[in-house]
Tab-separated table of C-alpha atoms and ligand atoms in Angstrom:
chain	number	residue	atom	x	y	z
A	399	MET	CA	0.001	0.017	-0.002
A	400	GLU	CA	1.553	3.343	-1.123
A	401	ASN	CA	-1.070	5.772	0.101
A	402	LEU	CA	-3.024	5.537	3.198
A	403	ASN	CA	-6.277	7.406	3.708
A	404	ALA	CA	-7.170	7.068	7.347
A	405	GLY	CA	-9.271	8.524	10.257
A	406	LEU	CA	-7.250	9.972	13.100
A	407	TYR	CA	-8.531	9.582	16.682
A	408	LEU	CA	-6.954	11.340	19.589
A	409	HIS	CA	-7.720	10.172	23.050
A	410	VAL	CA	-7.622	12.863	25.746
A	411	PRO	CA	-7.302	10.937	28.951
A	412	PHE	CA	-8.193	13.762	31.374
A	413	CYS	CA	-11.446	14.473	33.174
A	414	LEU	CA	-12.427	16.872	36.018
A	415	ARG	CA	-13.818	13.968	37.941
A	416	LYS	CA	-14.754	10.322	37.094
A	417	CYS	CA	-18.399	9.605	36.442
A	418	PRO	CA	-19.561	6.481	38.419
A	419	TYR	CA	-20.752	4.616	35.307
A	420	CYS	CA	-17.715	5.297	32.999
A	421	ASP	CA	-15.260	2.665	31.936
A	422	PHE	CA	-13.251	4.746	29.436
A	423	TYR	CA	-9.698	5.345	30.319
A	424	SER	CA	-9.228	8.804	31.952
A	425	ILE	CA	-7.661	10.267	35.080
A	426	PRO	CA	-9.115	13.156	37.137
A	427	VAL	CA	-6.621	16.052	36.851
A	428	LYS	CA	-6.251	19.779	36.896
A	429	ILE	CA	-5.122	20.803	33.537
A	430	SER	CA	-2.007	23.023	33.513
A	431	THR	CA	0.238	24.447	30.766
A	432	SER	CA	3.001	21.978	31.528
A	433	LEU	CA	0.595	18.940	31.278
A	434	GLU	CA	-0.572	20.245	27.946
A	435	LYS	CA	3.078	20.706	26.791
A	436	ASN	CA	4.066	17.337	27.863
A	437	TYR	CA	1.181	15.730	26.228
A	438	LEU	CA	1.624	17.653	23.019
A	439	ASN	CA	5.291	16.615	22.800
A	440	ALA	CA	4.421	13.004	23.330
A	441	LEU	CA	1.707	13.150	20.702
A	442	ASN	CA	4.054	14.703	18.105
A	443	PHE	CA	6.762	12.120	18.746
A	444	GLU	CA	4.214	9.306	18.557
A	445	LEU	CA	3.187	10.639	15.199
A	446	THR	CA	6.766	10.794	14.016
A	447	LEU	CA	7.449	7.190	15.097
A	448	LEU	CA	4.140	5.996	13.700
A	449	LYS	CA	5.105	7.440	10.312
A	450	SER	CA	8.262	5.278	10.253
A	451	PHE	CA	6.370	2.260	11.684
A	452	LEU	CA	3.781	2.437	8.889
A	453	GLU	CA	6.399	2.937	6.164
A	454	GLU	CA	8.263	-0.122	7.429
A	455	LYS	CA	5.442	-2.476	8.152
A	456	PHE	CA	3.077	-1.527	5.274
A	457	ASP	CA	5.346	0.298	2.787
A	458	ILE	CA	3.105	3.343	3.201
A	459	LYS	CA	4.689	6.434	1.618
A	460	LYS	CA	1.932	8.999	1.980
A	461	ILE	CA	-0.616	9.412	4.798
A	462	SER	CA	-3.659	11.471	4.410
A	463	PHE	CA	-6.043	11.991	7.389
A	464	ILE	CA	-9.669	12.219	6.157
A	465	THR	CA	-11.299	12.677	9.549
A	466	PHE	CA	-10.093	13.910	13.019
A	467	TYR	CA	-11.879	12.999	16.194
A	468	ALA	CA	-10.926	14.112	19.696
A	469	GLY	CA	-12.558	11.757	22.125
A	470	GLY	CA	-12.094	11.053	25.824
A	471	GLY	CA	-11.859	11.630	28.593
A	472	THR	CA	-12.877	15.222	28.302
A	473	PRO	CA	-11.159	16.726	25.026
A	474	SER	CA	-12.780	20.125	25.735
A	475	LEU	CA	-10.710	20.486	28.985
A	476	LEU	CA	-7.665	21.135	26.758
A	477	SER	CA	-7.135	24.688	25.477
A	478	PRO	CA	-7.882	25.609	21.736
A	479	HIS	CA	-4.190	26.408	21.612
A	480	PHE	CA	-3.143	22.823	22.201
A	481	TYR	CA	-5.279	21.727	19.156
A	482	GLU	CA	-3.836	24.572	17.034
A	483	ASN	CA	-0.373	23.314	17.705
A	484	LEU	CA	-1.427	19.737	17.128
A	485	PHE	CA	-3.028	20.599	13.801
A	486	GLY	CA	-0.049	22.647	12.890
A	487	PHE	CA	2.269	19.632	13.411
A	488	LEU	CA	-0.133	17.386	11.403
A	489	ALA	CA	-0.285	19.709	8.487
A	490	LYS	CA	3.474	19.974	8.396
A	491	ASN	CA	4.094	16.251	8.433
A	492	PHE	CA	1.108	14.646	6.831
A	493	GLU	CA	-1.660	15.402	4.284
A	494	PHE	CA	-3.960	16.894	6.841
A	495	SER	CA	-7.159	18.479	5.459
A	496	PRO	CA	-9.897	16.296	7.004
A	497	GLU	CA	-13.510	16.972	5.929
A	498	GLU	CA	-14.739	16.404	9.528
A	499	LEU	CA	-12.939	17.532	12.759
A	500	THR	CA	-14.924	16.561	15.768
A	501	LEU	CA	-14.488	17.744	19.396
A	502	GLU	CA	-16.153	15.926	22.258
A	503	ALA	CA	-17.143	18.440	24.830
A	504	ASN	CA	-18.586	18.580	28.218
A	505	PRO	CA	-21.075	21.364	28.915
A	506	GLU	CA	-19.254	22.610	32.136
A	507	THR	CA	-16.008	23.088	30.292
A	508	LEU	CA	-17.214	25.484	27.638
A	509	THR	CA	-17.376	29.239	27.604
A	510	LEU	CA	-18.355	31.330	24.664
A	511	GLU	CA	-14.750	32.520	24.055
A	512	LYS	CA	-13.409	28.970	24.196
A	513	THR	CA	-16.016	27.530	21.862
A	514	LYS	CA	-15.382	30.210	19.343
A	515	ALA	CA	-11.588	29.533	19.640
A	516	PHE	CA	-12.188	25.763	19.139
A	517	TYR	CA	-13.921	26.672	16.001
A	518	LYS	CA	-11.240	28.984	14.864
A	519	ALA	CA	-8.677	26.253	15.500
A	520	GLY	CA	-10.361	24.058	12.872
A	521	PHE	CA	-12.955	22.062	14.521
A	522	ASN	CA	-16.185	21.919	12.447
A	523	ARG	CA	-18.208	19.483	14.577
A	524	ILE	CA	-18.976	19.217	18.352
A	525	SER	CA	-20.298	16.264	20.093
A	526	LEU	CA	-21.751	17.691	23.348
A	527	GLY	CA	-22.166	15.228	26.221
A	528	VAL	CA	-25.398	16.587	27.675
A	529	GLN	CA	-26.434	13.077	28.783
A	530	SER	CA	-29.864	14.176	30.114
A	531	PHE	CA	-32.080	17.229	30.183
A	532	SER	CA	-33.426	16.224	33.610
A	533	GLN	CA	-31.705	17.442	36.713
A	534	LYS	CA	-32.579	14.217	38.369
A	535	GLY	CA	-30.926	12.302	35.606
A	536	LEU	CA	-27.699	14.379	35.722
A	537	LYS	CA	-27.547	13.911	39.468
A	538	PHE	CA	-28.011	10.127	39.252
A	539	LEU	CA	-25.303	9.922	36.623
A	540	GLY	CA	-22.954	11.891	38.793
A	541	ARG	CA	-22.375	14.549	36.144
A	542	LEU	CA	-20.731	17.857	36.975
A	543	HIS	CA	-23.012	19.955	34.923
A	544	SER	CA	-26.677	20.928	35.328
A	545	VAL	CA	-29.428	21.356	32.759
A	546	LYS	CA	-28.699	25.090	32.723
A	547	ASP	CA	-25.072	24.332	31.800
A	548	ASN	CA	-26.355	22.174	28.922
A	549	LEU	CA	-28.487	25.075	27.691
A	550	LYS	CA	-25.642	27.512	28.013
A	551	ALA	CA	-23.235	25.206	26.208
A	552	LEU	CA	-25.663	24.853	23.328
A	553	ASP	CA	-26.037	28.644	23.083
A	554	TYR	CA	-22.271	28.933	22.847
A	555	ILE	CA	-21.999	26.333	20.136
A	556	LEU	CA	-24.600	28.080	17.999
A	557	LYS	CA	-23.070	31.493	18.626
A	558	ALA	CA	-19.662	30.121	17.800
A	559	GLY	CA	-20.994	29.197	14.307
A	560	PHE	CA	-20.975	25.450	14.480
A	561	LYS	CA	-23.508	24.175	11.978
A	562	ASN	CA	-22.837	20.540	12.659
A	563	PHE	CA	-23.208	19.286	16.126
A	564	SER	CA	-24.326	16.167	18.003
A	565	LEU	CA	-25.975	15.676	21.354
A	566	ASP	CA	-25.082	12.601	23.462
A	567	PHE	CA	-27.652	11.054	25.750
A	568	ILE	CA	-27.668	8.293	28.341
A	569	PHE	CA	-31.046	6.748	28.889
A	570	GLY	CA	-32.372	4.004	31.351
A	571	TRP	CA	-31.200	5.843	34.565
A	572	LYS	CA	-33.028	5.187	37.721
A	573	GLY	CA	-36.077	7.190	38.070
A	574	GLN	CA	-36.468	7.974	34.294
A	575	GLY	CA	-39.858	7.431	32.927
A	576	GLU	CA	-41.263	7.655	29.383
A	577	LYS	CA	-42.642	11.044	29.951
A	578	THR	CA	-39.322	12.377	31.198
A	579	LEU	CA	-37.424	10.855	28.222
A	580	GLU	CA	-39.944	12.296	25.825
A	581	LYS	CA	-39.540	15.712	27.463
A	582	GLU	CA	-35.706	15.338	27.148
A	583	ILE	CA	-35.835	14.444	23.493
A	584	LEU	CA	-38.120	17.302	22.585
A	585	LYS	CA	-36.002	19.814	24.490
A	586	ALA	CA	-32.927	18.530	22.468
A	587	LEU	CA	-34.851	18.841	19.127
A	588	GLU	CA	-35.550	22.582	19.918
A	589	PHE	CA	-31.811	23.155	19.072
A	590	LYS	CA	-32.067	21.228	15.814
A	591	PRO	CA	-28.890	19.240	16.284
A	592	THR	CA	-27.662	17.557	13.082
A	593	HIS	CA	-26.930	14.291	14.993
A	594	LEU	CA	-27.982	12.612	18.269
A	595	SER	CA	-26.686	9.472	20.111
A	596	PHE	CA	-28.705	7.672	22.564
A	597	TYR	CA	-26.847	5.088	24.657
A	598	GLU	CA	-28.616	2.789	27.105
A	599	LEU	CA	-26.951	3.053	30.529
A	600	THR	CA	-24.870	-0.187	31.115
A	601	LEU	CA	-23.216	-1.257	34.312
A	602	GLU	CA	-19.717	-2.015	33.318
A	603	LYS	CA	-17.467	-4.120	35.461
A	604	GLY	CA	-14.946	-2.247	37.485
A	605	THR	CA	-17.004	0.971	37.826
A	606	PRO	CA	-18.615	2.295	41.077
A	607	PHE	CA	-22.040	1.739	39.580
A	608	TYR	CA	-21.337	-1.866	38.920
A	609	GLN	CA	-20.434	-2.293	42.640
A	610	THR	CA	-23.224	-0.184	44.012
A	611	PHE	CA	-26.014	-1.972	41.943
A	612	LYS	CA	-24.263	-5.410	41.967
A	613	GLY	CA	-24.166	-5.485	38.173
A	614	GLU	CA	-27.981	-5.373	37.972
A	615	LYS	CA	-30.328	-2.543	36.696
A	616	TYR	CA	-33.079	-3.767	38.896
A	617	TRP	CA	-35.104	-0.522	38.374
A	618	ILE	CA	-35.870	-1.117	34.743
A	619	GLU	CA	-37.602	-4.073	33.093
A	620	ASP	CA	-37.045	-5.109	29.450
A	621	LYS	CA	-40.597	-4.050	28.583
A	622	LYS	CA	-39.966	-0.515	29.631
A	623	LEU	CA	-36.632	-0.478	27.875
A	624	ILE	CA	-38.170	-1.551	24.695
A	625	LYS	CA	-40.765	1.274	25.073
A	626	PHE	CA	-37.837	3.701	25.528
A	627	TYR	CA	-36.089	2.484	22.392
A	628	LYS	CA	-39.366	2.840	20.393
A	629	LEU	CA	-39.971	6.171	21.717
A	630	ILE	CA	-36.512	7.401	20.778
A	631	GLU	CA	-36.697	5.960	17.295
A	632	ASN	CA	-40.327	7.071	16.567
A	633	THR	CA	-39.767	10.707	17.749
A	634	LEU	CA	-36.463	11.288	16.043
A	635	GLU	CA	-37.637	9.567	12.745
A	636	ALA	CA	-40.780	11.777	12.867
A	637	TYR	CA	-38.380	14.804	13.060
A	638	GLY	CA	-36.428	13.628	9.949
A	639	TYR	CA	-33.512	11.872	11.623
A	640	GLU	CA	-32.294	8.517	10.325
A	641	ARG	CA	-31.249	5.680	12.708
A	642	TYR	CA	-28.241	4.943	10.651
A	643	GLU	CA	-26.571	2.991	13.455
A	644	ILE	CA	-27.992	1.194	16.512
A	645	SER	CA	-27.427	4.215	18.910
A	646	ASN	CA	-26.903	6.951	16.295
A	647	TYR	CA	-29.391	9.277	14.554
A	648	ALA	CA	-28.618	11.929	11.946
A	649	PHE	CA	-30.107	14.290	9.397
A	650	PRO	CA	-29.270	13.237	5.792
A	651	LYS	CA	-25.539	14.068	4.988
A	652	PHE	CA	-24.681	14.420	8.768
A	653	LYS	CA	-23.768	10.970	9.701
A	654	CYS	CA	-20.517	10.912	11.739
A	655	LYS	CA	-17.894	10.317	9.055
A	656	HIS	CA	-15.353	9.329	11.484
A	657	ASN	CA	-17.364	6.687	13.376
A	658	LEU	CA	-18.357	5.265	9.986
A	659	ILE	CA	-14.721	4.393	9.449
A	660	TYR	CA	-14.960	2.166	12.453
A	661	TRP	CA	-18.165	0.596	11.576
A	662	LYS	CA	-17.104	0.055	8.003
A	663	ILE	CA	-13.743	-1.304	9.096
A	664	LYS	CA	-11.680	1.169	7.208
A	665	PRO	CA	-8.138	2.297	8.332
A	666	TYR	CA	-7.745	4.484	11.398
A	667	LEU	CA	-4.994	5.487	13.653
A	668	GLY	CA	-5.379	6.223	17.354
A	669	LEU	CA	-3.141	8.433	19.438
A	670	GLY	CA	-2.729	8.760	23.214
A	671	PRO	CA	-3.272	6.285	25.971
A	672	SER	CA	-5.767	3.374	25.421
A	673	ALA	CA	-6.214	4.527	21.764
A	674	VAL	CA	-6.658	1.782	19.094
A	675	SER	CA	-5.462	1.584	15.638
A	676	ARG	CA	-6.371	-0.628	12.671
A	677	ILE	CA	-4.659	-0.910	9.316
A	678	GLU	CA	-5.389	-3.766	7.048
A	679	ASN	CA	-5.621	-6.880	9.273
A	680	LEU	CA	-3.537	-5.552	12.042
A	681	ARG	CA	-4.837	-4.075	15.205
A	682	TRP	CA	-2.795	-2.431	17.935
A	683	GLU	CA	-3.550	-0.659	21.163
A	684	ASN	CA	-1.753	1.863	23.360
A	685	PRO	CA	-1.441	1.277	27.161
A	686	LYS	CA	-4.149	2.416	29.401
A	687	ASN	CA	-1.734	4.377	31.626
A	688	PHE	CA	-0.781	7.883	30.965
A	689	ASN	CA	2.577	7.854	32.711
A	690	HIS	CA	3.651	4.652	31.010
A	691	TYR	CA	2.617	6.151	27.701
A	692	LEU	CA	4.574	9.344	28.323
A	693	ASN	CA	7.659	7.613	29.589
A	694	THR	CA	7.799	5.060	26.706
A	695	LEU	CA	7.774	7.867	24.152
A	696	LEU	CA	9.685	10.630	25.970
A	697	LYS	CA	12.303	8.584	27.905
A	698	GLU	CA	12.595	5.302	25.900
A	699	PHE	CA	11.918	6.932	22.559
A	700	LYS	CA	9.728	4.040	21.474
A	701	LEU	CA	6.148	3.628	20.516
A	702	PRO	CA	4.099	2.364	23.419
A	703	LEU	CA	1.855	0.237	21.265
A	704	LYS	CA	1.048	-3.421	21.737
A	705	ILE	CA	-0.101	-5.420	18.759
A	706	VAL	CA	-3.267	-7.111	19.883
A	707	GLU	CA	-4.304	-8.928	16.806
A	708	SER	CA	-3.409	-9.881	13.272
A	709	LEU	CA	-6.769	-10.988	12.109
A	710	ASP	CA	-7.367	-13.925	9.748
A	711	ASN	CA	-10.238	-14.255	7.316
A	712	TYR	CA	-12.465	-15.866	9.891
A	713	GLU	CA	-11.937	-12.998	12.420
A	714	LEU	CA	-12.410	-10.471	9.639
A	715	ALA	CA	-15.624	-11.935	8.661
A	716	LYS	CA	-16.872	-11.950	12.240
A	717	GLU	CA	-15.889	-8.351	12.646
A	718	TYR	CA	-17.629	-7.394	9.444
A	719	ILE	CA	-20.807	-9.071	10.726
A	720	PHE	CA	-20.674	-7.460	14.134
A	721	MET	CA	-20.027	-4.023	12.769
A	722	GLY	CA	-22.379	-4.397	9.771
A	723	LEU	CA	-25.314	-5.299	11.809
A	724	ARG	CA	-25.005	-2.065	13.823
A	725	LEU	CA	-25.535	-0.086	10.644
A	726	LYS	CA	-28.848	0.412	8.901
A	727	GLU	CA	-27.305	-0.708	5.614
A	728	GLY	CA	-26.459	-3.972	7.269
A	729	VAL	CA	-24.200	-6.812	5.973
A	730	SER	CA	-23.604	-7.735	2.320
A	731	LEU	CA	-23.548	-11.543	1.886
A	732	ASN	CA	-21.533	-10.985	-1.394
A	733	VAL	CA	-18.783	-9.096	0.418
A	734	LEU	CA	-18.737	-11.833	3.101
A	735	LYS	CA	-18.216	-14.372	0.289
A	736	GLU	CA	-15.935	-12.406	-2.100
A	737	LYS	CA	-13.748	-10.587	0.527
A	738	PHE	CA	-13.566	-13.097	3.303
A	739	ASN	CA	-14.674	-16.415	1.696
A	740	TYR	CA	-17.428	-17.081	4.043
A	741	ASN	CA	-21.151	-17.932	3.581
A	742	ILE	CA	-24.079	-18.176	5.928
A	743	PRO	CA	-26.464	-21.077	4.977
A	744	LYS	CA	-29.915	-20.132	3.836
A	745	VAL	CA	-31.573	-22.247	6.580
A	746	LYS	CA	-29.832	-20.378	9.307
A	747	LEU	CA	-30.777	-16.907	7.816
A	748	ASP	CA	-34.410	-18.336	7.520
A	749	ILE	CA	-34.464	-19.017	11.231
A	750	LEU	CA	-33.566	-15.443	11.973
A	751	ILE	CA	-35.984	-14.116	9.359
A	752	LYS	CA	-38.808	-16.245	10.877
A	753	LYS	CA	-38.024	-14.915	14.272
A	754	LYS	CA	-38.352	-11.377	12.756
A	755	VAL	CA	-34.932	-10.231	14.032
A	756	ILE	CA	-33.367	-9.746	10.587
A	757	GLU	CA	-34.733	-8.859	7.191
A	758	LYS	CA	-33.102	-9.697	3.818
A	759	LYS	CA	-33.218	-7.522	0.825
A	760	LYS	CA	-31.392	-8.912	-2.246
A	761	GLU	CA	-28.034	-9.861	-1.034
A	762	ARG	CA	-28.079	-7.873	2.122
A	763	ILE	CA	-29.262	-8.597	5.657
A	764	ARG	CA	-29.951	-6.096	8.370
A	765	LEU	CA	-31.469	-6.051	11.863
A	766	THR	CA	-35.130	-5.288	12.382
A	767	PHE	CA	-36.199	-3.037	15.390
A	768	GLU	CA	-36.447	-6.220	17.445
A	769	GLY	CA	-33.202	-7.456	16.157
A	770	LYS	CA	-31.410	-4.295	17.219
A	771	LEU	CA	-32.438	-5.126	20.718
A	772	LEU	CA	-30.745	-8.489	20.434
A	773	HIS	CA	-27.617	-7.407	18.457
A	774	ASN	CA	-25.261	-9.527	20.463
A	775	GLN	CA	-27.346	-12.633	20.226
A	776	VAL	CA	-27.973	-12.327	16.484
A	777	THR	CA	-24.241	-11.666	15.926
A	778	SER	CA	-23.287	-14.853	17.862
A	779	PHE	CA	-25.728	-16.895	16.069
A	780	LEU	CA	-24.405	-15.697	12.626
A	781	TRP	CA	-20.747	-16.347	13.768
A	782	GLU	CA	-21.654	-19.912	14.693
A	783	SER	CA	-23.270	-20.260	11.212
A	784	LEU	CA	-20.339	-19.201	9.215
A	785	CYS	CA	-19.012	-21.744	6.780
A	786	ASN	CA	-16.624	-21.776	3.826
B	1106	SF4	S1	-16.590	12.921	31.739
B	1106	SF4	FE1	-16.948	11.298	30.205
B	1106	SF4	S2	-15.013	10.287	30.054
B	1106	SF4	FE2	-14.931	11.504	31.871
B	1106	SF4	S3	-15.579	10.178	33.496
B	1106	SF4	FE3	-17.339	11.177	32.840
B	1106	SF4	S4	-18.250	9.905	31.282
B	1106	SF4	FE4	-16.102	9.184	31.677
């Protein structure tokens, strides 16, 4: 491969405080100029080493980044100046004119001035973690911001000139009823976001919530959850959003280009602790430890990455099914055959069609509404059905 067109992800491993449900890698810190400087140095060095690594391993001569996504952690804790510097380095050393540059932001970290400066630095998309428009919900989730902060942040985003922004929600928290959820959705729609994400609250092992609730969301039954999913889908579709991925809704032309790279298994590079990269059939991961990450780069002058997998055709086919089923466009049986040399027997597909969890149109299969609720189970069934 001579030229690589890839998405670029930056993990910002800093938060003001840890939320009790969160299992993303981040550390609670107070941001200082020296911390930003150290991180920036490490990132620049990581990029330089990655360039040589890619050239050696894959014979890549030219790297173009087609999307940029700052996720976390809390990327909006860093100063706009930090990103200006990083973008400057990227433009100098790579082809860097991404169509989409997303910043994940937490409401309490934004001011009008800062939001304007993020825009000026080059970001053209913000994903705002409002999580809930209910004060009760924010309290349960242990968030540091209030509903008022959400509204203020939205005002800044609009005033700063962002035309493309997403609102992130968590639903299924204790005490949330259908009426509350509906109110929250309608409140969000007043701002006409181009994109919305709705994630069901999950209790992840190792989080304080998992311990507190002993791994069980005893306050919500499946029936109620299904109603929530229906309410979200029906309301958003009525307002012109497309459920293009299990948890993501967008106006036409506003699907998240960067996340589509993951779902469509295209090449991406990840920078920073815990970030994952994927080129061809190789996947690697950085350590989930900020100091280890810094020391390996700045003291040992080495890439901190660990190759986690070199995927064979069977693994690639499994990954294609898992990701493809998340998307509205589903899985192409032709691609499965031609690219990975795997089939799914008709009898197996018929079982799922009869159960109304998938539908088949020509050579594509995709999940129905019910199927989306059972994504993992359907995926496992299809994996077990794969044959050459
Ligand atoms: S702010 Fe986001 S990344 Fe940080 S702890 Fe909370 S949910 Fe996790």
